[in-house]
Amino acid sequence: MHLPTYLTMLAAAERTLAASHLRVAGGHTDEPDVRYTCTGFAAQSTRNADALDPIAERYAGRRQAEPDRLHPRGLTAVRPGPVGLLRDLQDLYQLAGLVEITWTLVGQAAAGARDRELIGVAGASGPRIGAQLAWLRMRMKAAAPQTLLVAP
Amino acid sequence: MDSDRVADIWGARTPHGAGAPWPDRVDGFLSGGIGEDDVERWVRSACLLCSNGCGLEIAVAGGRIVGVRGRAEDRVNHGRLGPKGLYGWQGEQHERLTAPMVREGGRLVETDWDTAMARVVERSRALLDAKGPLSHGFFTSGQLMTEEYYTLAAIGKGGIGTPHMDGNTRLCTATAATAFGESFGCDGQPGSYTDIDHCDTVFLFGHNVAETQTVLWARVLDRLDGPNPPRLVCVDPRRTKVAERATVHLPIRNGTNLALMNALVHELIARGHVDAGYVGAHTIGYAGLEELTRDATPEWAAEICGVPAADIVRAAEIFGTGERVVSTVSMGFYQSHQATAASCQVNNLHLLRGMLGRPGAGILQMNGQPSAENNREAGCGPALPGFRNWDNPEHVRELAELWNVDPIVIPHWSPPTHANAMFRYAEQGSIGFLWIAGTNPMVSMPDTGRIRRILSGDQCFVVVSDGYRTETTELADVVLPAALWAEKTGTATNVDRTVHLFEKAVEPPGQARSDLVIWLDYARRLGLTDKDGAPLPAWNTPEEAFEAWKRCTAGRPVDYTGLTYGMLHDRGGMQWPCNTGAPDGTERLYTDGRFPTAYDDCETFGHHLATGATVSETEFRASRPDGRAVLKTAPYEPAYELPDEEYPLRFTTGRTVYHWHTRTKTRRAPQLQEAAPSMWVEISEPDADRIGVAEGDIVRVTSRRGSIEAPARISRIREGTVFAPWHYGNPGDEDPTDRDAAGRDTADTAANELTINAWDPISKQPEFKVAAVSVVRVRAGDGPAPAPTTTASAPVHGTSTTNRR
Ligand code: SF4
């Protein structure tokens, strides 16, 4: 089965998302809401990954060969200025989007596998990433006119 | 008629029992040598030095104000006035700005209105042509008149079309508005001050009412000292006068409000104090609330908040068993990192018990400033005028129709820009024209050093209209002299929706003009018009502006259509909504358990309280509130900045009874200035012992952002917490010659040098209540700290003097 591969991938993607949040938080300290919110999101994603680890462990023995280029890449550097911030947030949005849909897919598989523990974890973690997406979306929408029309 | 409200802040008691009317007691003050016979005219108005809005009359002789007296018939104060109301007006008679000023060769020089306005309009026009409306920002106050706010809203949102408009109300009252929006769908105070007269239980959440609204505290004291006094619960890290009278005082660690609130809700549910009938019929979200507070036990909260679990249990029991409970909420909750969530939990406590909409059962989410409410109503802050929803196309269309402009002009693609973001845009230069009216962000905004850089830089042209030279005018490119209270006519609305007419009593000094006149002049010179080419705004006088504002409120929860200047003159304060259905105004909202949460009514679809992400229209519709209130909360999170080894203490800021904001008026009133002449910081006795600080020693308080030096008052504040009043600026910002070669003051004193630049995710109200600091002793002082001894800043080992003299 490929679920074990997806569980490992998901935990890794949450950790990549956490690291990317921290990079954005640390790189845009003059934007306090980004700094503190993304720091909080990083902790949340790390907790999501930690909650998944023991389940992934449980499935580890049933692992099949995995396809290439499975793992998403995180942000390696932040971009300067208002446009840079907007673009960095878009990267986070893309990454969080992948994590969120993966939780949905894993939740579906969990239902099929009648795995109550995984159903519970996916049901709690997925919506948290949904909330991250909602925040990122709101923040980008608010910043877009100023950034695209008048930012120096 | 002279009353002494410096030593005797709250005046003589007039006790009464539950349900009896609050007796009259008329306070007055005439300046030295003036007798009642010398007074030529008494002009009707109200006090504009805090959000209480006490009705008064202004004594005029020889074209000058010579005194004030309370109006016995006014529903807010029944004649009483506090220290600021009695003495504060004197500050308007000294050191006023009397001529416009423009910056020439780096210095401000006096000029005439034509020159100053030409410069304003030239820069404004050039930027609008080159960069469009998003290059403009307006930062206003909580101390202007409704007519002025509405005029600016029409200019900025209907004429220019910029979303960048906010008030310093963001610093004082934004959370009251968002908490109402989240819980009830729309802003609007549910309760009434008369609830104090009826209640059997009072909860004060982060509200040092004894100092911030002294006349309201006098109202509470008259119940506490009468027959069948209410039980009182006080949440405040300081041993305030309120705390001294409390049945239960919860001196929680600053920054832990939501942990306490979640535990109180947990207890209410766990002990079966929920009115299931009310909750079922009039609310949604109960299951979510129960789930989110399930683990928030008193023991859990006690650990976080640093108070005994038994006290939390007792407080919850008092709330759960009261038959008529009033809650007030203020800055201790609003100026913190989970402000909206914590304040919503207060609303939730009342909703769970069906404890609103009847005498004695009410919520009073306080405002700080006297007309903060009007800034919110008229659309200079987080909402569109008339509490309209920026996310509802029909609401935007209504506004466009009122102003006769194309709806596309009105910015409604996202919420109006909040002050913190506006200053950030000004810092980056994408706002190149910033107009600051009647406020002093150099002292009131967080992280003073940063605000100084923004306002003094070349990237943004700064216009400031004010009554005085302030730390902020010193950095402006153009300074415009503004008329103040009693020098113009207009209306303002207090905490409990009471609208007062403030009548003009005297002429403004020199060339000073009202903000209404200044903004209309700006609009005319800029050539703003509606879509048929008629001048916008389409009014010229305060009364015409008021009539226009009434049309804007028609059919909205904030309905003013039944009010007129004549009625307000004759009757004193009246509460909105006032219309044909309620011609005498409305004492309490939501008496029938119906809330403005239907799609067409609501001001907001709400937010996710944990992150601040907006609830979409689809989500909102799916939740089907349809006139029911919304129960919601968030898990507790620690404050943005926590104490550590280097900065081991929790810094918080607040006000003192004798001063108003950045003291522009009160420091020019001798009785008030003398009572609290200069900066101090408060620390607890155990902390003082540990650091080796004695009363009056000069200490340096340092955070990651800056440091200040001031005499230490050793008070009964909670151990681990340091308090400083934020009224006092830096000597070097008032008088730039006080600076060293690097442009820094030799020793800063402004509390906001230390505060963190961060805010609540929904209300965007800045965090002023937790910053990690260290305290060291610098040298011995010359006597006790200059802090009042009559209030929460009293020394732990009492002295008999009011103050160091
Ligand atoms: S309580 Fe407020 S409104 Fe009333 S007199 Fe005092 S400062 Fe003025």
GROMACS .gro file of N, CA and C in nm, chain B residues 6 30 300 389 425 612 759:
model
   21
  158VAL      N    1  -0.962   6.667   4.348
  158VAL     CA    2  -0.825   6.616   4.342
  158VAL      C    3  -0.801   6.524   4.460
  182LEU      N    4  -1.567   7.703   3.948
  182LEU     CA    5  -1.545   7.830   3.879
  182LEU      C    6  -1.403   7.875   3.909
  452TRP      N    7  -0.604   2.436   3.586
  452TRP     CA    8  -0.519   2.466   3.469
  452TRP      C    9  -0.497   2.617   3.458
  541ASN      N   10  -2.117   4.688   0.635
  541ASN     CA   11  -2.023   4.578   0.612
  541ASN      C   12  -1.951   4.601   0.479
  577TYR      N   13   0.292   5.138   0.596
  577TYR     CA   14   0.293   5.189   0.458
  577TYR      C   15   0.363   5.326   0.452
  764GLY      N   16  -0.751   3.514   1.331
  764GLY     CA   17  -0.796   3.642   1.276
  764GLY      C   18  -0.837   3.632   1.130
  911TRP      N   19  -0.004   4.307   1.776
  911TRP     CA   20  -0.144   4.341   1.801
  911TRP      C   21  -0.233   4.218   1.799
   0.00000   0.00000   0.00000
